Amino acid sequence: KSAAINILAGRLKPNLGHFDNPPTWAEIITYYRGSDLHQYLTRLLDNDMRVVRKVQLDQDYVRKLQGKVVGRMLKEHDQRGVSAGLIIKLELEAVLEREVQSLSGGELQRFAIAMVCCQDADVYMFDECSSFLDIKQRMTVTECIQNLLVDDSATGKSGTSKYVVVVEHDLAVLEYMADYNCCMYGEPGAYGVVTKVATTTNVINNYLSGYFPV
């Protein structure tokens, strides 16, 4: 999962299984010719896309924002003019004057999501966006993420030109949030498998049945 996200974010070059002699970017682009990844990686290499990420929350995330005030951070990163609405929708009014390291798990999750949603980007990535949240909050977060694909009058960009990638383990949230999915499985540091993209219903049914068609 982490490797796939880092590749899509442009932070890791896929080796296509050639560990001893990694391919060049030109070879990688040729390998994916005819697929959606061809256009995506080409734009990424041409610096034609801006990627923002909501990383999996850990101590490193908190440490990097040590001493930063919630409200000030949201205002500074609001490139779409939506921070005021996100603060209300994600119920962050009570923590605007607090520093990031003092937030609870749920507050930190909602703050991190708001930080990403208020930025102007071509690719939005959310890693584990439902942890620490109750059912109502998970539905609200889903709506905020889905709204990224709506035409953005503030920036003049069409939502249809954006990519939104979400890594999620909650099947109920996933079914409500996404139109298309793929499943990832494997062993950390050993191997990983990404199934073919399919509709959310098909992917979840295949997962529950324990069988993914080739």
PDB file of C-alpha atoms in Angstrom:
ATOM      1  CA  LYS A   1       0.000   0.000   0.000  1.00  0.00           C
ATOM      2  CA  SER A   2       2.704   2.496   0.971  1.00  0.00           C
ATOM      3  CA  ALA A   3       4.749   1.715  -2.160  1.00  0.00           C
ATOM      4  CA  ALA A   4       1.712   2.192  -4.438  1.00  0.00           C
ATOM      5  CA  ILE A   5       0.837   5.516  -2.832  1.00  0.00           C
ATOM      6  CA  ASN A   6       4.437   6.733  -3.076  1.00  0.00           C
ATOM      7  CA  ILE A   7       4.576   5.797  -6.771  1.00  0.00           C
ATOM      8  CA  LEU A   8       1.363   7.694  -7.516  1.00  0.00           C
ATOM      9  CA  ALA A   9       2.707  10.645  -5.535  1.00  0.00           C
ATOM     10  CA  GLY A  10       5.912  10.665  -7.601  1.00  0.00           C
ATOM     11  CA  ARG A  11       8.144   9.804  -4.640  1.00  0.00           C
ATOM     12  CA  LEU A  12       9.064   6.286  -5.731  1.00  0.00           C
ATOM     13  CA  LYS A  13       9.972   4.834  -9.137  1.00  0.00           C
ATOM     14  CA  PRO A  14       8.420   1.432  -9.933  1.00  0.00           C
ATOM     15  CA  ASN A  15      11.007  -1.241 -10.780  1.00  0.00           C
ATOM     16  CA  LEU A  16       8.583  -3.409 -12.820  1.00  0.00           C
ATOM     17  CA  GLY A  17      10.064  -6.451 -11.085  1.00  0.00           C
ATOM     18  CA  HIS A  18      13.628  -5.753 -12.248  1.00  0.00           C
ATOM     19  CA  PHE A  19      15.430  -5.458  -8.931  1.00  0.00           C
ATOM     20  CA  ASP A  20      19.009  -5.720 -10.192  1.00  0.00           C
ATOM     21  CA  ASN A  21      18.555  -3.463 -13.215  1.00  0.00           C
ATOM     22  CA  PRO A  22      15.756  -0.949 -12.509  1.00  0.00           C
ATOM     23  CA  PRO A  23      14.132   0.531 -15.637  1.00  0.00           C
ATOM     24  CA  THR A  24      14.394   4.158 -16.643  1.00  0.00           C
ATOM     25  CA  TRP A  25      11.366   6.432 -16.562  1.00  0.00           C
ATOM     26  CA  ALA A  26      11.187   6.224 -20.367  1.00  0.00           C
ATOM     27  CA  GLU A  27      10.943   2.425 -20.138  1.00  0.00           C
ATOM     28  CA  ILE A  28       8.315   2.690 -17.419  1.00  0.00           C
ATOM     29  CA  ILE A  29       6.194   5.067 -19.479  1.00  0.00           C
ATOM     30  CA  THR A  30       6.464   2.724 -22.473  1.00  0.00           C
ATOM     31  CA  TYR A  31       5.484  -0.252 -20.309  1.00  0.00           C
ATOM     32  CA  TYR A  32       2.238   1.450 -19.273  1.00  0.00           C
ATOM     33  CA  ARG A  33       1.381   2.704 -22.759  1.00  0.00           C
ATOM     34  CA  GLY A  34      -2.333   2.334 -23.495  1.00  0.00           C
ATOM     35  CA  SER A  35      -3.350   2.425 -19.819  1.00  0.00           C
ATOM     36  CA  ASP A  36      -4.576   5.212 -17.557  1.00  0.00           C
ATOM     37  CA  LEU A  37      -1.222   5.108 -15.775  1.00  0.00           C
ATOM     38  CA  HIS A  38       0.559   6.157 -18.974  1.00  0.00           C
ATOM     39  CA  GLN A  39      -1.093   9.573 -19.056  1.00  0.00           C
ATOM     40  CA  TYR A  40      -0.932   9.941 -15.285  1.00  0.00           C
ATOM     41  CA  LEU A  41       2.796   9.200 -14.988  1.00  0.00           C
ATOM     42  CA  THR A  42       3.583  11.317 -18.046  1.00  0.00           C
ATOM     43  CA  ARG A  43       1.896  14.341 -16.487  1.00  0.00           C
ATOM     44  CA  LEU A  44       3.605  13.622 -13.171  1.00  0.00           C
ATOM     45  CA  LEU A  45       7.050  13.543 -14.783  1.00  0.00           C
ATOM     46  CA  ASP A  46       6.312  16.735 -16.717  1.00  0.00           C
ATOM     47  CA  ASN A  47       5.451  18.475 -13.425  1.00  0.00           C
ATOM     48  CA  ASP A  48       1.986  19.036 -14.852  1.00  0.00           C
ATOM     49  CA  MET A  49       0.231  17.877 -11.683  1.00  0.00           C
ATOM     50  CA  ARG A  50       0.319  18.960  -8.071  1.00  0.00           C
ATOM     51  CA  VAL A  51      -0.157  16.185  -5.517  1.00  0.00           C
ATOM     52  CA  VAL A  52      -1.236  16.705  -1.896  1.00  0.00           C
ATOM     53  CA  ARG A  53      -1.454  13.877   0.625  1.00  0.00           C
ATOM     54  CA  LYS A  54      -3.184  13.134   3.892  1.00  0.00           C
ATOM     55  CA  VAL A  55      -0.696  10.687   5.341  1.00  0.00           C
ATOM     56  CA  GLN A  56      -1.432   7.970   7.860  1.00  0.00           C
ATOM     57  CA  LEU A  57      -1.364   9.728  11.209  1.00  0.00           C
ATOM     58  CA  ASP A  58       1.651   8.977  13.370  1.00  0.00           C
ATOM     59  CA  GLN A  59       4.096  10.714  15.702  1.00  0.00           C
ATOM     60  CA  ASP A  60       6.140  12.029  12.755  1.00  0.00           C
ATOM     61  CA  TYR A  61       3.114  13.943  11.452  1.00  0.00           C
ATOM     62  CA  VAL A  62       2.515  15.531  14.853  1.00  0.00           C
ATOM     63  CA  ARG A  63       6.213  16.260  15.368  1.00  0.00           C
ATOM     64  CA  LYS A  64       6.465  18.166  12.076  1.00  0.00           C
ATOM     65  CA  LEU A  65       3.600  20.423  13.134  1.00  0.00           C
ATOM     66  CA  GLN A  66       4.726  20.863  16.737  1.00  0.00           C
ATOM     67  CA  GLY A  67       3.719  24.315  17.990  1.00  0.00           C
ATOM     68  CA  LYS A  68       1.512  25.101  14.974  1.00  0.00           C
ATOM     69  CA  VAL A  69      -1.937  26.549  15.724  1.00  0.00           C
ATOM     70  CA  VAL A  70      -4.874  24.803  14.033  1.00  0.00           C
ATOM     71  CA  GLY A  71      -6.778  27.871  12.822  1.00  0.00           C
ATOM     72  CA  ARG A  72      -3.683  29.630  11.562  1.00  0.00           C
ATOM     73  CA  MET A  73      -2.549  26.535   9.641  1.00  0.00           C
ATOM     74  CA  LEU A  74      -5.917  26.137   7.927  1.00  0.00           C
ATOM     75  CA  LYS A  75      -5.988  29.807   6.952  1.00  0.00           C
ATOM     76  CA  GLU A  76      -2.448  29.691   5.549  1.00  0.00           C
ATOM     77  CA  HIS A  77      -3.179  26.623   3.407  1.00  0.00           C
ATOM     78  CA  ASP A  78      -6.617  27.684   2.172  1.00  0.00           C
ATOM     79  CA  GLN A  79      -6.041  27.981  -1.573  1.00  0.00           C
ATOM     80  CA  ARG A  80      -9.643  27.194  -2.532  1.00  0.00           C
ATOM     81  CA  GLY A  81     -11.485  29.567  -0.205  1.00  0.00           C
ATOM     82  CA  VAL A  82     -13.239  26.703   1.585  1.00  0.00           C
ATOM     83  CA  SER A  83     -11.584  26.576   5.014  1.00  0.00           C
ATOM     84  CA  ALA A  84     -14.451  28.368   6.803  1.00  0.00           C
ATOM     85  CA  GLY A  85     -16.965  25.831   5.508  1.00  0.00           C
ATOM     86  CA  LEU A  86     -14.686  22.891   6.306  1.00  0.00           C
ATOM     87  CA  ILE A  87     -14.167  24.128   9.871  1.00  0.00           C
ATOM     88  CA  ILE A  88     -17.918  24.091  10.462  1.00  0.00           C
ATOM     89  CA  LYS A  89     -18.578  20.842   8.601  1.00  0.00           C
ATOM     90  CA  LEU A  90     -15.764  18.983  10.346  1.00  0.00           C
ATOM     91  CA  GLU A  91     -16.596  20.534  13.741  1.00  0.00           C
ATOM     92  CA  LEU A  92     -13.216  22.162  14.313  1.00  0.00           C
ATOM     93  CA  GLU A  93     -14.455  25.468  15.767  1.00  0.00           C
ATOM     94  CA  ALA A  94     -13.530  24.488  19.334  1.00  0.00           C
ATOM     95  CA  VAL A  95      -9.900  23.665  18.495  1.00  0.00           C
ATOM     96  CA  LEU A  96      -8.906  26.609  16.272  1.00  0.00           C
ATOM     97  CA  GLU A  97      -6.763  28.217  18.981  1.00  0.00           C
ATOM     98  CA  ARG A  98      -5.098  24.973  20.039  1.00  0.00           C
ATOM     99  CA  GLU A  99      -1.727  23.635  18.905  1.00  0.00           C
ATOM    100  CA  VAL A 100      -1.681  20.521  16.758  1.00  0.00           C
ATOM    101  CA  GLN A 101       0.113  18.317  19.315  1.00  0.00           C
ATOM    102  CA  SER A 102      -2.710  18.875  21.833  1.00  0.00           C
ATOM    103  CA  LEU A 103      -5.438  17.456  19.570  1.00  0.00           C
ATOM    104  CA  SER A 104      -7.108  14.123  20.227  1.00  0.00           C
ATOM    105  CA  GLY A 105      -6.989  11.364  17.616  1.00  0.00           C
ATOM    106  CA  GLY A 106     -10.343  12.301  16.089  1.00  0.00           C
ATOM    107  CA  GLU A 107      -9.585  16.030  16.119  1.00  0.00           C
ATOM    108  CA  LEU A 108      -6.208  15.426  14.504  1.00  0.00           C
ATOM    109  CA  GLN A 109      -7.785  13.268  11.787  1.00  0.00           C
ATOM    110  CA  ARG A 110     -10.391  15.913  10.914  1.00  0.00           C
ATOM    111  CA  PHE A 111      -7.750  18.657  10.939  1.00  0.00           C
ATOM    112  CA  ALA A 112      -5.465  16.669   8.625  1.00  0.00           C
ATOM    113  CA  ILE A 113      -8.318  16.056   6.185  1.00  0.00           C
ATOM    114  CA  ALA A 114      -9.321  19.730   6.233  1.00  0.00           C
ATOM    115  CA  MET A 115      -5.692  20.715   5.536  1.00  0.00           C
ATOM    116  CA  VAL A 116      -5.695  18.638   2.345  1.00  0.00           C
ATOM    117  CA  CYS A 117      -9.207  19.553   1.203  1.00  0.00           C
ATOM    118  CA  CYS A 118      -8.571  23.302   1.373  1.00  0.00           C
ATOM    119  CA  GLN A 119      -5.539  23.134  -0.950  1.00  0.00           C
ATOM    120  CA  ASP A 120      -5.649  23.480  -4.739  1.00  0.00           C
ATOM    121  CA  ALA A 121      -4.247  20.361  -6.390  1.00  0.00           C
ATOM    122  CA  ASP A 122      -4.698  17.980  -9.291  1.00  0.00           C
ATOM    123  CA  VAL A 123      -4.276  14.838  -7.190  1.00  0.00           C
ATOM    124  CA  TYR A 124      -5.604  14.348  -3.657  1.00  0.00           C
ATOM    125  CA  MET A 125      -4.520  11.323  -1.638  1.00  0.00           C
ATOM    126  CA  PHE A 126      -5.992  10.194   1.668  1.00  0.00           C
ATOM    127  CA  ASP A 127      -4.357   7.386   3.628  1.00  0.00           C
ATOM    128  CA  GLU A 128      -6.559   5.948   6.391  1.00  0.00           C
ATOM    129  CA  CYS A 129      -9.123   8.750   6.669  1.00  0.00           C
ATOM    130  CA  SER A 130     -11.679   7.110   8.998  1.00  0.00           C
ATOM    131  CA  SER A 131      -9.502   6.122  11.968  1.00  0.00           C
ATOM    132  CA  PHE A 132     -10.557   7.658  15.328  1.00  0.00           C
ATOM    133  CA  LEU A 133     -13.868   8.895  13.855  1.00  0.00           C
ATOM    134  CA  ASP A 134     -17.403   7.845  14.742  1.00  0.00           C
ATOM    135  CA  ILE A 135     -19.960   6.860  12.096  1.00  0.00           C
ATOM    136  CA  LYS A 136     -21.371  10.378  11.648  1.00  0.00           C
ATOM    137  CA  GLN A 137     -17.912  11.887  11.303  1.00  0.00           C
ATOM    138  CA  ARG A 138     -16.910   9.238   8.759  1.00  0.00           C
ATOM    139  CA  MET A 139     -19.901  10.124   6.600  1.00  0.00           C
ATOM    140  CA  THR A 140     -19.084  13.838   6.886  1.00  0.00           C
ATOM    141  CA  VAL A 141     -15.454  13.248   5.912  1.00  0.00           C
ATOM    142  CA  THR A 142     -16.653  11.209   2.932  1.00  0.00           C
ATOM    143  CA  GLU A 143     -18.785  14.122   1.737  1.00  0.00           C
ATOM    144  CA  CYS A 144     -15.842  16.535   2.056  1.00  0.00           C
ATOM    145  CA  ILE A 145     -13.664  14.240  -0.044  1.00  0.00           C
ATOM    146  CA  GLN A 146     -16.369  13.698  -2.654  1.00  0.00           C
ATOM    147  CA  ASN A 147     -16.815  17.470  -2.967  1.00  0.00           C
ATOM    148  CA  LEU A 148     -13.269  17.692  -4.326  1.00  0.00           C
ATOM    149  CA  LEU A 149     -14.619  16.271  -7.583  1.00  0.00           C
ATOM    150  CA  VAL A 150     -17.252  18.975  -7.925  1.00  0.00           C
ATOM    151  CA  ASP A 151     -16.470  21.905 -10.240  1.00  0.00           C
ATOM    152  CA  ASP A 152     -14.432  24.405  -8.232  1.00  0.00           C
ATOM    153  CA  SER A 153     -15.591  27.962  -8.928  1.00  0.00           C
ATOM    154  CA  ALA A 154     -12.873  29.371  -6.668  1.00  0.00           C
ATOM    155  CA  THR A 155     -10.006  28.032  -8.783  1.00  0.00           C
ATOM    156  CA  GLY A 156     -11.734  27.704 -12.139  1.00  0.00           C
ATOM    157  CA  LYS A 157     -10.764  24.038 -12.373  1.00  0.00           C
ATOM    158  CA  SER A 158     -13.165  21.275 -13.294  1.00  0.00           C
ATOM    159  CA  GLY A 159     -13.552  18.488 -10.769  1.00  0.00           C
ATOM    160  CA  THR A 160     -13.504  15.985 -13.614  1.00  0.00           C
ATOM    161  CA  SER A 161      -9.836  16.801 -14.241  1.00  0.00           C
ATOM    162  CA  LYS A 162      -8.822  15.812 -10.709  1.00  0.00           C
ATOM    163  CA  TYR A 163      -7.763  12.506  -9.201  1.00  0.00           C
ATOM    164  CA  VAL A 164      -8.852  11.490  -5.710  1.00  0.00           C
ATOM    165  CA  VAL A 165      -7.182   8.390  -4.264  1.00  0.00           C
ATOM    166  CA  VAL A 166      -8.252   6.934  -0.922  1.00  0.00           C
ATOM    167  CA  VAL A 167      -6.774   4.042   1.057  1.00  0.00           C
ATOM    168  CA  GLU A 168      -9.440   2.716   3.399  1.00  0.00           C
ATOM    169  CA  HIS A 169     -10.173  -0.447   5.413  1.00  0.00           C
ATOM    170  CA  ASP A 170     -13.754   0.307   6.447  1.00  0.00           C
ATOM    171  CA  LEU A 171     -15.893  -1.407   3.782  1.00  0.00           C
ATOM    172  CA  ALA A 172     -19.012   0.599   4.654  1.00  0.00           C
ATOM    173  CA  VAL A 173     -17.154   3.894   4.219  1.00  0.00           C
ATOM    174  CA  LEU A 174     -15.509   2.610   1.050  1.00  0.00           C
ATOM    175  CA  GLU A 175     -18.842   1.654  -0.513  1.00  0.00           C
ATOM    176  CA  TYR A 176     -20.300   5.068   0.291  1.00  0.00           C
ATOM    177  CA  MET A 177     -17.222   6.997  -0.814  1.00  0.00           C
ATOM    178  CA  ALA A 178     -15.837   5.459  -3.996  1.00  0.00           C
ATOM    179  CA  ASP A 179     -17.071   4.541  -7.469  1.00  0.00           C
ATOM    180  CA  TYR A 180     -14.145   2.280  -8.371  1.00  0.00           C
ATOM    181  CA  ASN A 181     -11.744   0.286  -6.244  1.00  0.00           C
ATOM    182  CA  CYS A 182      -8.904  -2.156  -6.234  1.00  0.00           C
ATOM    183  CA  CYS A 183      -7.791  -4.395  -3.383  1.00  0.00           C
ATOM    184  CA  MET A 184      -4.240  -4.664  -2.061  1.00  0.00           C
ATOM    185  CA  TYR A 185      -2.739  -7.597  -0.219  1.00  0.00           C
ATOM    186  CA  GLY A 186       0.678  -9.081   0.490  1.00  0.00           C
ATOM    187  CA  GLU A 187       3.445  -9.171   3.087  1.00  0.00           C
ATOM    188  CA  PRO A 188       5.231  -6.038   4.360  1.00  0.00           C
ATOM    189  CA  GLY A 189       8.686  -5.744   2.845  1.00  0.00           C
ATOM    190  CA  ALA A 190       8.176  -8.896   0.768  1.00  0.00           C
ATOM    191  CA  TYR A 191       5.551  -8.553  -1.951  1.00  0.00           C
ATOM    192  CA  GLY A 192       2.332  -6.767  -2.755  1.00  0.00           C
ATOM    193  CA  VAL A 193      -0.532  -7.418  -5.143  1.00  0.00           C
ATOM    194  CA  VAL A 194      -2.940  -4.823  -6.532  1.00  0.00           C
ATOM    195  CA  THR A 195      -6.082  -6.256  -8.100  1.00  0.00           C
ATOM    196  CA  LYS A 196      -7.664  -4.907 -11.263  1.00  0.00           C
ATOM    197  CA  VAL A 197      -9.841  -1.822 -10.928  1.00  0.00           C
ATOM    198  CA  ALA A 198     -13.557  -2.639 -10.745  1.00  0.00           C
ATOM    199  CA  THR A 199     -16.764  -1.137  -9.429  1.00  0.00           C
ATOM    200  CA  THR A 200     -16.963  -0.854  -5.658  1.00  0.00           C
ATOM    201  CA  THR A 201     -19.704  -3.482  -5.395  1.00  0.00           C
ATOM    202  CA  ASN A 202     -17.718  -6.052  -7.384  1.00  0.00           C
ATOM    203  CA  VAL A 203     -14.501  -5.444  -5.458  1.00  0.00           C
ATOM    204  CA  ILE A 204     -16.195  -5.773  -2.066  1.00  0.00           C
ATOM    205  CA  ASN A 205     -18.078  -8.925  -3.136  1.00  0.00           C
ATOM    206  CA  ASN A 206     -14.850 -10.466  -4.453  1.00  0.00           C
ATOM    207  CA  TYR A 207     -13.059  -9.563  -1.237  1.00  0.00           C
ATOM    208  CA  LEU A 208     -15.755 -11.133   0.927  1.00  0.00           C
ATOM    209  CA  SER A 209     -15.783 -14.266  -1.218  1.00  0.00           C
ATOM    210  CA  GLY A 210     -11.993 -14.539  -0.979  1.00  0.00           C
ATOM    211  CA  TYR A 211     -11.465 -14.708  -4.731  1.00  0.00           C
ATOM    212  CA  PHE A 212     -10.313 -12.100  -7.247  1.00  0.00           C
ATOM    213  CA  PRO A 213     -10.665 -12.959 -10.956  1.00  0.00           C
ATOM    214  CA  VAL A 214      -7.476 -12.647 -12.986  1.00  0.00           C
TER     215      VAL A 214
END
